mmCIF file of C-alpha atoms in Angstrom:
data_model
loop_
_atom_site.group_PDB
_atom_site.id
_atom_site.type_symbol
_atom_site.label_atom_id
_atom_site.label_comp_id
_atom_site.label_asym_id
_atom_site.label_seq_id
_atom_site.Cartn_x
_atom_site.Cartn_y
_atom_site.Cartn_z
ATOM 1 C CA UNK W 386 -0.815 -24.284 0.976
ATOM 2 C CA UNK W 387 -3.729 -21.969 1.650
ATOM 3 C CA UNK W 388 -3.466 -18.258 0.854
ATOM 4 C CA UNK W 389 -5.892 -15.367 1.148
ATOM 5 C CA UNK W 390 -5.845 -11.610 1.460
ATOM 6 C CA UNK W 391 -8.322 -9.015 2.668
ATOM 7 C CA UNK W 392 -8.247 -5.281 1.994
ATOM 8 C CA UNK W 393 -10.496 -2.560 3.409
ATOM 9 C CA UNK W 394 -10.015 1.004 2.158
ATOM 10 C CA UNK W 395 -11.337 4.222 3.654
ATOM 11 C CA UNK W 396 -10.926 3.278 7.301
ATOM 12 C CA UNK W 397 -10.672 6.413 9.431
ATOM 13 C CA UNK W 398 -8.675 6.003 12.618
ATOM 14 C CA UNK W 399 -10.055 6.894 15.982
ATOM 15 C CA UNK W 400 -8.241 9.406 18.182
ATOM 16 C CA UNK W 401 -4.723 8.144 18.869
ATOM 17 C CA UNK W 402 -4.441 6.292 15.552
ATOM 18 C CA UNK W 403 -2.643 3.037 14.837
ATOM 19 C CA UNK W 404 0.789 1.953 16.047
ATOM 20 C CA UNK W 405 3.119 0.719 13.290
ATOM 21 C CA UNK W 406 6.601 -0.793 13.407
ATOM 22 C CA UNK W 407 8.104 1.513 10.792
ATOM 23 C CA UNK W 408 6.203 4.791 11.097
ATOM 24 C CA UNK W 409 5.139 5.017 14.729
ATOM 25 C CA UNK W 410 1.560 6.226 15.096
ATOM 26 C CA UNK W 411 -0.370 6.883 11.886
ATOM 27 C CA UNK W 412 -3.741 8.603 11.764
ATOM 28 C CA UNK W 413 -6.380 9.541 9.229
ATOM 29 C CA UNK W 414 -7.792 7.746 6.189
ATOM 30 C CA UNK W 415 -6.100 4.326 5.979
ATOM 31 C CA UNK W 416 -6.280 1.167 3.929
ATOM 32 C CA UNK W 417 -5.968 -2.030 5.988
ATOM 33 C CA UNK W 418 -4.543 -5.168 4.367
ATOM 34 C CA UNK W 419 -4.299 -8.664 5.864
ATOM 35 C CA UNK W 420 -2.476 -11.504 4.120
ATOM 36 C CA UNK W 421 -2.874 -15.099 5.293
ATOM 37 C CA UNK W 422 -0.364 -17.794 4.294
ATOM 38 C CA UNK W 423 1.473 -20.683 5.924
ATOM 39 C CA UNK W 424 -0.433 -20.499 9.213
ATOM 40 C CA UNK W 425 0.021 -16.815 9.919
ATOM 41 C CA UNK W 426 -1.620 -13.507 9.146
ATOM 42 C CA UNK W 427 0.343 -10.345 8.356
ATOM 43 C CA UNK W 428 -1.343 -6.975 8.789
ATOM 44 C CA UNK W 429 -0.273 -3.733 7.138
ATOM 45 C CA UNK W 430 -1.776 -0.256 6.804
ATOM 46 C CA UNK W 431 -1.182 2.599 4.417
ATOM 47 C CA UNK W 432 -2.479 6.093 3.995
ATOM 48 C CA UNK W 433 -5.249 5.637 1.421
ATOM 49 C CA UNK W 434 -3.867 6.494 -2.009
ATOM 50 C CA UNK W 435 -0.210 6.283 -0.905
ATOM 51 C CA UNK W 436 2.311 3.658 -1.958
ATOM 52 C CA UNK W 437 4.111 2.929 1.336
ATOM 53 C CA UNK W 438 2.806 0.197 3.623
ATOM 54 C CA UNK W 439 3.474 0.028 7.372
ATOM 55 C CA UNK W 440 3.430 -3.152 9.451
ATOM 56 C CA UNK W 441 0.802 -2.826 12.162
ATOM 57 C CA UNK W 442 2.405 -3.511 15.537
ATOM 58 C CA UNK W 443 1.623 -7.024 16.717
ATOM 59 C CA UNK W 444 1.885 -8.528 13.218
ATOM 60 C CA UNK W 445 2.394 -11.302 12.201
ATOM 61 C CA UNK W 446 -0.111 -13.378 14.148
ATOM 62 C CA UNK W 447 -0.383 -17.186 14.165
ATOM 63 C CA UNK W 448 -3.621 -18.057 12.406
ATOM 64 C CA UNK W 449 -4.792 -21.597 11.741
ATOM 65 C CA UNK W 450 -7.329 -21.101 8.953
ATOM 66 C CA UNK W 451 -8.429 -18.722 6.236
ATOM 67 C CA UNK W 452 -11.683 -18.137 8.133
ATOM 68 C CA UNK W 453 -9.727 -17.109 11.247
ATOM 69 C CA UNK W 454 -7.693 -14.692 9.126
ATOM 70 C CA UNK W 455 -10.926 -13.070 7.925
ATOM 71 C CA UNK W 456 -12.138 -12.749 11.519
ATOM 72 C CA UNK W 457 -8.790 -11.206 12.420
ATOM 73 C CA UNK W 458 -9.040 -8.722 9.538
ATOM 74 C CA UNK W 459 -12.498 -7.641 10.706
ATOM 75 C CA UNK W 460 -11.174 -7.202 14.262
ATOM 76 C CA UNK W 461 -8.216 -5.163 12.970
ATOM 77 C CA UNK W 462 -10.539 -2.826 11.028
ATOM 78 C CA UNK W 463 -12.587 -2.326 14.210
ATOM 79 C CA UNK W 464 -9.408 -1.642 16.224
ATOM 80 C CA UNK W 465 -8.239 0.933 13.662
ATOM 81 C CA UNK W 466 -11.587 2.708 13.899
ATOM 82 C CA UNK W 467 -11.263 2.695 17.686
ATOM 83 C CA UNK W 468 -7.751 4.218 17.584
ATOM 84 C CA UNK W 469 -5.918 4.663 20.893
ATOM 85 C CA UNK W 470 -2.603 3.500 19.375
ATOM 86 C CA UNK W 471 -4.271 0.350 18.045
ATOM 87 C CA UNK W 472 -2.216 -2.795 17.554
ATOM 88 C CA UNK W 473 -3.250 -6.121 16.046
ATOM 89 C CA UNK W 474 -5.827 -7.507 18.492
ATOM 90 C CA UNK W 475 -5.580 -10.958 20.003
ATOM 91 C CA UNK W 476 -8.605 -13.118 19.273
ATOM 92 C CA UNK W 477 -9.124 -15.961 21.745
ATOM 93 C CA UNK W 478 -10.202 -18.489 19.115
ATOM 94 C CA UNK W 479 -7.113 -18.125 16.879
ATOM 95 C CA UNK W 480 -5.113 -21.322 16.747
ATOM 96 C CA UNK W 481 -1.534 -21.642 15.504
#
């Protein structure tokens, strides 16, 4: 079993924030966390310094390799910075 996680703190959302399953739209200074295990990546965000995590809408995502999960994490961070009710982006090269 392969496992990896990626965390990026201090990500400021663009206008319109990020859409989450539990909290609706969240905005501001966020920490983005991606966990890869068993062929899928799970993405969560939290207000930086807070304890509650929110599932980013569109998560989990099938992801074939650790490298793909890192690419996904980078794309998620970019989407958060873009805002507009960001959800987990779909990358064409991800394989289940």
